[in-house]
Amino acid sequence: MTSGPRKLDTRLTHAGRDRKLTGGGVNPQIQRASTVLVESAEQLYAPGAWTYGRHGTATHEALKQALCELEDASWCAVVSSGLLACTVPILALAEPGAHFLVTDNAYGPTRRFFDRMLKRMGCEAEYFDPYIGAEVAAKFRTGATKAIFLESPGSMTFEISDAPAIAAVARAAGVKTILDNTWAAGVYHRPLDLGIDISVQSTSKYIGGGADLLGGYILTRDEALGARMKDTIADLGLSVPADDAYTVLRGLRSLTTRLQRHGASGLDVARWLETRPEVLRVLHPALEDDPNHALWKRDFTGASGLFGVVLKPAPTKAVHAFLDALELFGLGFSYGGFESLAIHCDPQLKRTVSRPKLGGPLLRFSIGLEDSDDLKADLARGFAALASA
Ligand SMILES: *Cc1c(COP(=O)(O)O)cnc(C)c1O
């Protein structure tokens, strides 16, 4: 498959469709396999022989080829959750005494991994303000600091980090960089182009698009790092069912088209929310008055449909009344699916060094593929319930 001058939409349509993988169909075969039969006794132990399904099948190969196209990576791993996509690169670099620098806005379960499992392995996680920029270099410990973990924008508070500045100082010091790229879905933000070593994403969100699967990817252009992560995956015995790999690839084919709609409706609803008297602030980097807007404009090419809203101070009971009155927005975690979702965030905002001063209850909306006027009408219903609670 040539990448050549073809545009992303074209490449995502055609990647991973070698006849060896598809058997002549449009899509790769769903190859369910534990045992892979070889043709002679000698091949059983031949170096590099493909003999076992845990290492993937034709279905996984097709998916990995297509995911490499997404961010122009040369190495890809697919894992069975987005959380694993975050933890595998860290485990690949962990050793007793290792020091990791972690953005304070990281996804809660990612933090928990650093605080619990990694600590038990004799490693230290030090959190930093997502707006730290190149000054993160002051926290480097010679020989000990292995990696910087970023999530940009944060999936609850939507801060954008200066990824190129952080990548530059890290690279100069031999510190690896990892960025959780789930919000931008691998389409609107290209960390590997900005000097980040490893881009990870939860494919459970926009790539899956249907709230019906769990998965993650890890992409890099650094072959040595890839080899290290491959060993980690093999050592842990991680594998992804072929059916799931197929579903991720199926979602990937329509990703860019769905994202345009998620992004446009998201911005439409966000702008409407800005006009509401109950709203203190909308946290959406594509809004001109958002403090992250300049970095978003510089380093992103679009917005997905996930953003936050800070309400004017209101009792928890009223916030619950707002959410409970919604008919189109499901109350549930995750995002990126075809259906809109809403949550209140305050119970899970875990910050240790840079707690944002929000000034009111924080809600998060994932805008789905419904008509955005219908979504606004649904939110208006919520505001009426908020007022009468
Ligand atoms: C959902 C999410 C994850 C975890 O992904 P799962 O597939 O649910 O394990 C990691 N990071 C971010 C930013 C997420 O939104």
Coordinates of N, CA and C in Angstrom, one line a residue, residues 132-359:
I132 N 2.8 23.2 31.7 CA 4.2 23.4 32.1 C 5.1 23.8 30.9
G133 N 4.8 23.2 29.8 CA 5.7 23.5 28.6 C 7.1 23.0 28.8
A134 N 8.1 23.8 28.2 CA 9.5 23.3 28.2 C 10.1 23.3 29.6
E135 N 9.4 24.0 30.5 CA 9.9 24.0 31.9 C 9.9 22.6 32.6
V136 N 9.2 21.7 31.9 CA 9.2 20.3 32.5 C 10.7 19.8 32.6
A137 N 11.6 20.4 31.8 CA 13.0 19.9 31.8 C 13.6 20.1 33.2
A138 N 13.1 21.1 34.0 CA 13.6 21.3 35.3 C 13.4 20.1 36.2
K139 N 12.4 19.3 35.8 CA 12.1 18.1 36.7 C 12.9 16.8 36.3
F140 N 13.6 16.9 35.2 CA 14.4 15.7 34.7 C 15.4 15.3 35.8
R141 N 15.5 14.0 36.1 CA 16.6 13.5 36.9 C 17.5 12.6 36.0
T142 N 18.7 13.0 36.0 CA 19.6 12.4 35.0 C 19.7 10.9 35.2
G143 N 19.4 10.1 34.2 CA 19.5 8.7 34.3 C 18.2 8.0 34.8
A144 N 17.5 8.7 35.6 CA 16.3 8.1 36.2 C 15.0 8.4 35.5
T145 N 14.9 9.6 34.9 CA 13.6 10.0 34.2 C 13.5 9.2 32.9
K146 N 12.5 8.4 32.8 CA 12.4 7.5 31.6 C 11.5 8.1 30.6
A147 N 10.4 8.7 31.0 CA 9.4 9.2 30.1 C 8.5 10.3 30.7
I148 N 7.9 11.0 29.8 CA 6.8 12.0 30.1 C 5.5 11.5 29.5
F149 N 4.5 11.5 30.3 CA 3.2 11.0 29.8 C 2.2 12.2 29.7
L150 N 1.7 12.5 28.5 CA 0.8 13.6 28.3 C -0.6 13.1 27.8
E151 N -1.6 13.9 28.2 CA -2.9 13.7 27.6 C -3.4 15.0 27.2
S152 N -3.6 15.2 25.9 CA -3.9 16.6 25.4 C -4.9 16.5 24.3
P153 N -6.1 17.3 24.4 CA -6.4 17.9 25.7 C -6.9 16.9 26.7
G154 N -6.8 17.3 28.0 CA -7.3 16.4 29.1 C -8.7 16.0 28.8
S155 N -9.1 14.8 29.0 CA -10.5 14.4 28.6 C -11.6 14.8 29.6
M156 N -11.2 15.5 30.6 CA -12.2 16.0 31.6 C -12.2 17.5 31.7
T157 N -11.0 18.1 31.6 CA -10.8 19.5 31.8 C -10.2 20.3 30.6
F158 N -9.8 19.5 29.5 CA -9.6 20.1 28.2 C -8.4 21.1 28.1
E159 N -7.4 20.9 28.9 CA -6.2 21.7 28.7 C -5.4 21.1 27.6
I160 N -4.8 22.0 26.8 CA -3.9 21.5 25.7 C -2.5 21.8 26.2
S161 N -1.6 20.8 26.1 CA -0.2 21.0 26.5 C 0.6 21.3 25.3
D162 N 1.7 22.0 25.5 CA 2.6 22.4 24.4 C 3.5 21.2 24.1
A163 N 2.9 20.3 23.3 CA 3.5 19.0 23.0 C 4.9 19.2 22.3
P164 N 5.0 20.1 21.3 CA 6.3 20.2 20.6 C 7.4 20.7 21.5
A165 N 7.0 21.7 22.4 CA 8.1 22.2 23.3 C 8.5 21.1 24.3
I166 N 7.5 20.3 24.8 CA 7.9 19.3 25.7 C 8.7 18.2 25.0
A167 N 8.3 17.8 23.8 CA 9.0 16.8 23.1 C 10.4 17.2 22.8
A168 N 10.6 18.5 22.5 CA 12.0 18.9 22.2 C 12.9 18.8 23.3
V169 N 12.5 19.3 24.5 CA 13.4 19.2 25.7 C 13.6 17.7 26.1
A170 N 12.6 16.9 25.9 CA 12.7 15.5 26.3 C 13.7 14.8 25.4
R171 N 13.5 15.0 24.1 CA 14.4 14.4 23.2 C 15.8 14.7 23.4
A172 N 16.1 16.0 23.7 CA 17.5 16.4 24.0 C 18.1 15.7 25.2
A173 N 17.2 15.3 26.1 CA 17.6 14.7 27.4 C 17.5 13.2 27.3
G174 N 17.1 12.6 26.2 CA 17.0 11.2 26.1 C 15.8 10.7 26.9
V175 N 14.8 11.5 27.1 CA 13.6 11.1 27.8 C 12.5 10.8 26.8
K176 N 11.8 9.7 26.9 CA 10.8 9.4 25.9 C 9.5 10.1 26.2
T177 N 8.7 10.3 25.2 CA 7.4 11.0 25.4 C 6.2 10.2 24.8
I178 N 5.1 10.2 25.6 CA 3.9 9.4 25.2 C 2.8 10.4 25.3
L179 N 1.9 10.4 24.3 CA 0.7 11.3 24.4 C -0.5 10.5 24.1
D180 N -1.5 10.6 25.1 CA -2.8 10.0 24.9 C -3.6 10.9 24.0
N181 N -3.9 10.4 22.8 CA -4.5 11.2 21.7 C -5.9 10.9 21.4
T182 N -6.6 10.4 22.5 CA -8.0 9.9 22.3 C -9.0 11.0 21.9
W183 N -8.9 12.2 22.5 CA -9.8 13.2 22.1 C -9.8 13.6 20.7
A184 N -8.6 13.7 20.1 CA -8.5 14.1 18.7 C -8.6 12.9 17.7
A185 N -8.8 11.7 18.3 CA -9.1 10.5 17.6 C -8.0 10.1 16.6
G186 N -6.8 10.7 16.8 CA -5.7 10.3 15.9 C -5.8 11.1 14.5
V187 N -6.8 11.9 14.4 CA -7.1 12.6 13.1 C -6.7 14.1 13.2
Y188 N -7.2 14.7 14.3 CA -7.0 16.2 14.4 C -5.7 16.6 15.2
H189 N -5.0 15.6 15.7 CA -3.7 16.0 16.3 C -2.7 14.9 16.0
R190 N -1.5 15.3 15.6 CA -0.6 14.3 15.1 C 0.7 14.4 15.9
P191 N 0.7 13.8 17.1 CA 1.8 13.9 18.0 C 3.1 13.5 17.4
L192 N 3.1 12.4 16.6 CA 4.4 11.9 16.1 C 5.1 13.0 15.2
D193 N 4.2 13.8 14.5 CA 4.8 14.9 13.7 C 5.4 16.0 14.5
L194 N 4.9 16.0 15.8 CA 5.4 17.1 16.7 C 6.6 16.7 17.6
G195 N 7.1 15.5 17.3 CA 8.3 15.1 18.0 C 8.0 14.1 19.2
I196 N 6.7 13.8 19.4 CA 6.4 12.9 20.5 C 6.7 11.5 20.0
D197 N 7.3 10.6 20.9 CA 7.7 9.3 20.5 C 6.6 8.3 20.3
I198 N 5.6 8.3 21.2 CA 4.6 7.3 21.2 C 3.2 8.0 21.3
S199 N 2.3 7.6 20.3 CA 0.9 8.1 20.4 C 0.0 7.0 20.7
V200 N -0.8 7.1 21.7 CA -1.7 6.1 22.1 C -3.2 6.6 22.0
Q201 N -4.1 5.7 21.9 CA -5.5 6.1 21.8 C -6.4 4.9 22.3
S202 N -7.5 5.3 22.9 CA -8.6 4.3 23.2 C -9.4 4.2 22.0
T203 N -9.4 3.0 21.3 CA -10.2 2.9 20.1 C -11.7 2.6 20.5
S204 N -11.9 2.4 21.8 CA -13.3 2.3 22.3 C -14.1 3.5 22.0
K205 N -13.5 4.6 21.8 CA -14.2 5.9 21.6 C -14.5 6.2 20.2
Y206 N -13.8 7.1 19.5 CA -14.3 7.6 18.2 C -14.0 6.5 17.1
I207 N -12.9 5.8 17.2 CA -12.7 4.8 16.2 C -13.7 3.7 16.2
G208 N -14.0 3.1 17.3 CA -15.1 2.2 17.4 C -16.4 2.8 17.0
G209 N -16.7 3.9 17.7 CA -17.8 4.7 17.2 C -19.2 4.2 17.6
G210 N -19.3 3.0 18.2 CA -20.6 2.4 18.4 C -20.8 2.0 19.8
A211 N -19.9 2.4 20.7 CA -20.1 2.0 22.2 C -20.2 0.5 22.3
D212 N -19.6 -0.3 21.4 CA -19.8 -1.7 21.5 C -18.5 -2.5 21.5
L213 N -17.4 -1.8 21.8 CA -16.1 -2.6 21.9 C -15.1 -1.8 22.7
L214 N -14.1 -2.6 23.2 CA -13.0 -2.0 24.0 C -11.7 -2.3 23.2
G215 N -10.9 -1.3 23.1 CA -9.6 -1.5 22.4 C -8.7 -0.3 22.5
G216 N -7.5 -0.5 22.2 CA -6.5 0.6 22.2 C -5.4 0.4 21.1
Y217 N -4.8 1.5 20.7 CA -3.6 1.3 19.9 C -2.4 2.0 20.4
I218 N -1.2 1.6 20.0 CA 0.0 2.2 20.3 C 0.8 2.4 19.0
L219 N 1.2 3.6 18.7 CA 1.9 3.9 17.5 C 3.2 4.6 17.8
T220 N 4.2 4.2 17.0 CA 5.5 4.9 17.1 C 6.2 4.9 15.7
R221 N 7.2 5.8 15.6 CA 8.1 5.7 14.4 C 9.5 5.2 14.9
D222 N 9.6 4.9 16.2 CA 10.9 4.5 16.8 C 10.9 2.9 16.8
E223 N 11.7 2.3 15.9 CA 11.6 0.8 15.9 C 12.2 0.2 17.1
A224 N 13.2 0.8 17.8 CA 13.7 0.2 19.0 C 12.7 0.2 20.1
L225 N 12.0 1.3 20.2 CA 10.9 1.4 21.2 C 9.8 0.4 20.9
G226 N 9.5 0.3 19.6 CA 8.5 -0.7 19.2 C 8.9 -2.1 19.6
A227 N 10.1 -2.5 19.4 CA 10.6 -3.8 19.8 C 10.5 -4.0 21.3
R228 N 10.8 -3.0 22.0 CA 10.6 -3.1 23.5 C 9.2 -3.3 23.9
M229 N 8.3 -2.6 23.3 CA 6.9 -2.7 23.6 C 6.3 -4.1 23.2
K230 N 6.8 -4.5 22.0 CA 6.4 -5.9 21.5 C 6.8 -6.9 22.6
D231 N 8.0 -6.8 23.1 CA 8.5 -7.8 24.2 C 7.5 -7.7 25.4
T232 N 7.2 -6.5 25.8 CA 6.3 -6.3 26.9 C 5.0 -7.0 26.7
I233 N 4.4 -6.8 25.5 CA 3.1 -7.4 25.2 C 3.2 -8.9 25.2
A234 N 4.3 -9.4 24.7 CA 4.5 -10.8 24.7 C 4.7 -11.4 26.1
D235 N 5.5 -10.6 26.9 CA 5.8 -11.1 28.3 C 4.5 -11.1 29.1
L236 N 3.6 -10.2 28.9 CA 2.4 -10.1 29.6 C 1.3 -11.1 29.1
G237 N 1.5 -11.5 27.8 CA 0.5 -12.4 27.2 C -0.7 -11.7 26.8
L238 N -0.6 -10.5 26.3 CA -1.7 -9.7 25.9 C -2.2 -10.1 24.5
S239 N -3.5 -10.2 24.3 CA -3.9 -10.5 23.0 C -5.3 -9.8 22.8
V240 N -5.7 -9.7 21.5 CA -7.0 -9.1 21.2 C -7.8 -10.1 20.3
P241 N -9.0 -10.4 20.7 CA -9.8 -11.3 19.8 C -9.9 -10.8 18.4
A242 N -9.9 -11.7 17.4 CA -9.9 -11.2 16.0 C -11.2 -10.5 15.7
D243 N -12.3 -10.9 16.3 CA -13.6 -10.2 16.1 C -13.5 -8.8 16.5
D244 N -12.8 -8.5 17.6 CA -12.7 -7.1 18.1 C -11.8 -6.3 17.2
A245 N -10.7 -7.0 16.7 CA -9.8 -6.3 15.7 C -10.6 -5.9 14.5
Y246 N -11.5 -6.8 14.1 CA -12.3 -6.5 12.9 C -13.2 -5.3 13.1
T247 N -13.8 -5.3 14.3 CA -14.8 -4.2 14.6 C -14.1 -2.9 14.7
V248 N -12.9 -2.8 15.2 CA -12.1 -1.6 15.3 C -11.8 -1.1 13.8
L249 N -11.4 -2.0 13.0 CA -11.1 -1.7 11.6 C -12.4 -1.2 10.9
R250 N -13.5 -1.8 11.1 CA -14.7 -1.4 10.5 C -15.1 0.1 10.9
G251 N -14.8 0.4 12.2 CA -15.1 1.7 12.6 C -14.1 2.7 12.0
L252 N -12.9 2.3 11.9 CA -11.8 3.2 11.3 C -12.2 3.7 9.9
R253 N -12.8 2.8 9.1 CA -13.2 3.2 7.8 C -14.0 4.4 7.7
S254 N -14.9 4.6 8.6 CA -15.8 5.8 8.6 C -15.4 6.9 9.6
L255 N -14.3 6.7 10.2 CA -13.9 7.7 11.3 C -13.9 9.1 10.9
T256 N -13.2 9.5 9.8 CA -13.1 10.9 9.5 C -14.5 11.5 9.1
T257 N -15.3 10.8 8.5 CA -16.6 11.3 8.1 C -17.5 11.5 9.4
R258 N -17.5 10.6 10.3 CA -18.2 10.7 11.5 C -17.7 11.9 12.4
L259 N -16.4 12.0 12.4 CA -15.7 13.0 13.2 C -16.2 14.4 12.8
Q260 N -16.3 14.6 11.5 CA -16.7 15.9 11.0 C -18.1 16.3 11.6
R261 N -19.0 15.4 11.7 CA -20.3 15.6 12.2 C -20.2 15.8 13.7
H262 N -19.5 14.9 14.4 CA -19.3 15.1 15.8 C -18.7 16.5 16.2
G263 N -17.7 16.9 15.4 CA -17.1 18.2 15.6 C -18.0 19.4 15.4
A264 N -18.7 19.3 14.2 CA -19.6 20.4 13.9 C -20.7 20.6 14.8
S265 N -21.4 19.4 15.2 CA -22.5 19.5 16.1 C -22.0 19.9 17.5
G266 N -20.8 19.4 17.8 CA -20.2 19.7 19.2 C -20.0 21.2 19.3
L267 N -19.5 21.8 18.3 CA -19.2 23.3 18.3 C -20.5 24.0 18.3
D268 N -21.5 23.6 17.6 CA -22.8 24.2 17.5 C -23.5 24.2 18.9
V269 N -23.4 23.0 19.6 CA -24.0 22.9 20.9 C -23.2 23.7 21.9
A270 N -21.9 23.7 21.8 CA -21.0 24.4 22.7 C -21.3 25.9 22.6
R271 N -21.4 26.5 21.4 CA -21.7 27.9 21.2 C -23.1 28.3 21.8
W272 N -24.0 27.4 21.7 CA -25.4 27.6 22.2 C -25.3 27.6 23.8
L273 N -24.5 26.7 24.3 CA -24.4 26.6 25.8 C -23.7 27.9 26.3
E274 N -22.8 28.5 25.5 CA -22.1 29.7 26.0 C -23.2 30.9 26.2
T275 N -24.3 30.8 25.5 CA -25.3 31.9 25.6 C -26.2 31.7 26.7
R276 N -26.2 30.5 27.4 CA -27.1 30.2 28.4 C -26.8 30.9 29.7
P277 N -27.7 31.5 30.4 CA -27.4 32.2 31.7 C -27.0 31.3 32.8
E278 N -27.3 30.0 32.7 CA -26.9 29.0 33.8 C -25.4 28.6 33.7
V279 N -24.8 29.0 32.5 CA -23.4 28.5 32.2 C -22.4 29.5 32.6
L280 N -21.4 29.1 33.3 CA -20.2 30.0 33.7 C -19.2 30.0 32.5
R281 N -18.9 28.8 32.1 CA -17.8 28.6 31.0 C -18.0 27.4 30.3
V282 N -17.7 27.4 29.0 CA -17.6 26.2 28.2 C -16.2 25.8 28.0
L283 N -15.8 24.6 28.3 CA -14.4 24.2 28.1 C -14.3 23.5 26.7
H284 N -13.9 24.2 25.7 CA -13.9 23.7 24.3 C -12.8 24.4 23.6
P285 N -11.7 23.7 23.3 CA -10.5 24.5 22.7 C -10.8 25.1 21.4
A286 N -11.8 24.8 20.7 CA -12.1 25.4 19.4 C -12.9 26.7 19.5
L287 N -13.3 27.0 20.7 CA -14.0 28.3 21.0 C -12.9 29.4 21.1
E288 N -13.2 30.5 20.4 CA -12.2 31.6 20.3 C -11.7 32.1 21.6
D289 N -12.6 32.1 22.6 CA -12.3 32.7 23.9 C -11.7 31.6 24.9
D290 N -11.5 30.4 24.4 CA -11.0 29.4 25.3 C -9.5 29.6 25.5
P291 N -9.0 29.5 26.7 CA -7.6 29.8 27.0 C -6.6 28.8 26.2
N292 N -7.2 27.7 25.7 CA -6.3 26.8 24.9 C -6.4 27.0 23.4
H293 N -7.2 28.0 23.0 CA -7.5 28.2 21.6 C -6.2 28.4 20.7
A294 N -5.3 29.2 21.2 CA -4.1 29.5 20.4 C -3.3 28.2 20.1
L295 N -3.1 27.4 21.2 CA -2.4 26.1 21.0 C -3.2 25.1 20.1
W296 N -4.5 25.1 20.3 CA -5.3 24.3 19.5 C -5.2 24.6 18.0
K297 N -5.2 25.9 17.7 CA -5.1 26.4 16.3 C -3.7 26.0 15.7
R298 N -2.7 26.1 16.6 CA -1.4 25.8 16.1 C -1.2 24.3 15.8
D299 N -1.7 23.5 16.8 CA -1.3 22.0 16.8 C -2.4 21.1 16.4
F300 N -3.6 21.6 16.2 CA -4.8 20.7 15.9 C -5.4 21.2 14.6
T301 N -6.1 20.2 13.9 CA -6.7 20.6 12.6 C -8.2 20.5 12.7
G302 N -8.7 20.2 13.9 CA -10.2 20.1 14.1 C -10.5 19.7 15.5
A303 N -11.8 19.6 15.8 CA -12.2 19.2 17.2 C -13.2 18.0 17.1
S304 N -13.1 17.1 18.1 CA -14.1 16.1 18.1 C -15.3 16.6 18.9
G305 N -16.2 15.8 19.4 CA -17.4 16.2 19.9 C -17.5 16.2 21.4
L306 N -16.3 16.2 22.1 CA -16.3 16.1 23.6 C -15.8 17.4 24.2
F307 N -16.6 17.9 25.1 CA -16.2 19.2 25.8 C -16.9 19.2 27.2
G308 N -16.4 20.2 27.9 CA -16.9 20.4 29.3 C -17.7 21.7 29.4
V309 N -18.6 21.7 30.4 CA -19.4 22.9 30.7 C -19.3 23.1 32.3
V310 N -18.9 24.3 32.7 CA -19.0 24.7 34.1 C -20.2 25.5 34.3
L311 N -21.1 25.0 35.2 CA -22.3 25.7 35.5 C -22.1 26.7 36.6
K312 N -22.9 27.7 36.6 CA -22.8 28.6 37.8 C -23.1 27.8 39.0
P313 N -22.6 28.2 40.2 CA -22.7 27.3 41.4 C -24.2 26.9 41.6
A314 N -24.3 25.6 41.8 CA -25.7 25.0 42.0 C -25.5 23.8 42.9
P315 N -26.5 23.5 43.7 CA -26.4 22.3 44.6 C -26.4 21.0 43.7
T316 N -25.7 20.0 44.3 CA -25.7 18.7 43.6 C -27.0 18.2 43.2
K317 N -28.0 18.5 44.0 CA -29.4 18.0 43.7 C -29.9 18.6 42.4
A318 N -29.6 19.9 42.2 CA -30.0 20.6 41.0 C -29.3 20.1 39.7
V319 N -28.0 19.8 39.9 CA -27.2 19.2 38.8 C -27.7 17.8 38.4
H320 N -28.1 17.1 39.4 CA -28.7 15.8 39.1 C -30.0 15.9 38.4
A321 N -30.8 16.9 38.8 CA -32.1 17.2 38.2 C -31.9 17.5 36.7
F322 N -30.9 18.3 36.4 CA -30.6 18.6 35.0 C -30.3 17.4 34.2
L323 N -29.4 16.5 34.8 CA -29.0 15.3 34.0 C -30.2 14.4 33.9
D324 N -31.0 14.2 35.0 CA -32.1 13.3 35.0 C -33.2 13.7 34.0
A325 N -33.2 15.0 33.7 CA -34.3 15.5 32.8 C -34.0 15.2 31.3
L326 N -32.7 14.9 31.0 CA -32.3 14.7 29.6 C -32.9 13.4 29.0
E327 N -33.4 13.5 27.8 CA -34.0 12.4 27.2 C -33.1 11.8 26.1
L328 N -32.4 12.6 25.4 CA -31.5 12.2 24.3 C -30.1 11.8 24.8
F329 N -29.6 12.6 25.7 CA -28.3 12.3 26.3 C -28.4 11.2 27.2
G330 N -27.6 10.1 27.0 CA -27.5 9.0 27.9 C -26.6 9.4 29.1
L331 N -26.8 9.0 30.2 CA -25.9 9.2 31.4 C -25.0 8.0 31.4
G332 N -23.7 8.3 31.0 CA -22.8 7.2 31.0 C -21.4 7.7 30.7
F333 N -20.4 6.8 31.0 CA -19.0 7.2 30.8 C -18.7 6.8 29.3
S334 N -17.4 7.2 29.0 CA -16.9 7.0 27.6 C -17.4 8.1 26.7
Y335 N -17.1 8.0 25.5 CA -17.5 9.0 24.5 C -17.1 8.5 23.1
G336 N -17.5 9.3 22.1 CA -17.2 8.9 20.7 C -18.2 8.0 20.0
G337 N -19.2 7.6 20.7 CA -20.2 6.8 20.1 C -21.2 7.6 19.3
F338 N -22.1 6.9 18.6 CA -23.1 7.6 17.8 C -24.2 8.3 18.6
E339 N -24.3 8.0 19.9 CA -25.3 8.5 20.8 C -24.7 9.5 21.7
S340 N -25.4 10.6 22.0 CA -24.8 11.6 22.9 C -24.8 11.1 24.4
L341 N -23.8 11.6 25.1 CA -23.7 11.2 26.5 C -23.4 12.4 27.4
A342 N -23.8 12.3 28.7 CA -23.5 13.4 29.6 C -23.1 12.8 30.9
I343 N -22.2 13.4 31.6 CA -21.9 13.0 33.0 C -21.6 14.3 33.8
H344 N -21.6 14.2 35.1 CA -21.0 15.3 35.9 C -19.7 14.7 36.4
C345 N -18.7 15.6 36.4 CA -17.3 15.2 36.6 C -16.7 15.3 38.0
D346 N -17.3 16.2 38.8 CA -16.6 16.5 40.0 C -16.2 15.4 40.9
P347 N -17.0 14.3 41.0 CA -16.5 13.2 41.9 C -15.3 12.5 41.4
Q348 N -14.9 12.7 40.1 CA -13.7 12.0 39.6 C -12.6 12.9 39.2
L349 N -12.6 14.2 39.6 CA -11.5 15.1 39.3 C -10.4 14.9 40.3
K350 N -9.4 14.1 39.8 CA -8.3 13.8 40.7 C -7.1 14.7 40.3
R351 N -6.8 15.7 41.0 CA -5.6 16.5 40.7 C -4.8 16.7 41.9
T352 N -3.5 16.7 41.8 CA -2.6 16.9 42.9 C -1.7 18.1 42.9
V353 N -1.4 18.6 41.7 CA -0.5 19.8 41.6 C -1.1 21.0 40.9
S354 N -2.2 20.8 40.2 CA -2.8 21.9 39.4 C -4.3 21.9 39.3
R355 N -4.9 21.9 40.5 CA -6.4 21.8 40.5 C -7.0 23.1 39.8
P356 N -7.7 22.9 38.7 CA -8.3 24.0 38.0 C -9.3 24.7 38.9
K357 N -9.4 26.1 38.8 CA -10.4 26.8 39.5 C -11.6 27.0 38.6
L358 N -12.5 26.1 38.7 CA -13.6 26.1 37.8 C -14.7 27.0 38.2
G359 N -15.0 27.1 39.5 CA -16.1 28.0 39.9 C -17.5 27.5 40.0

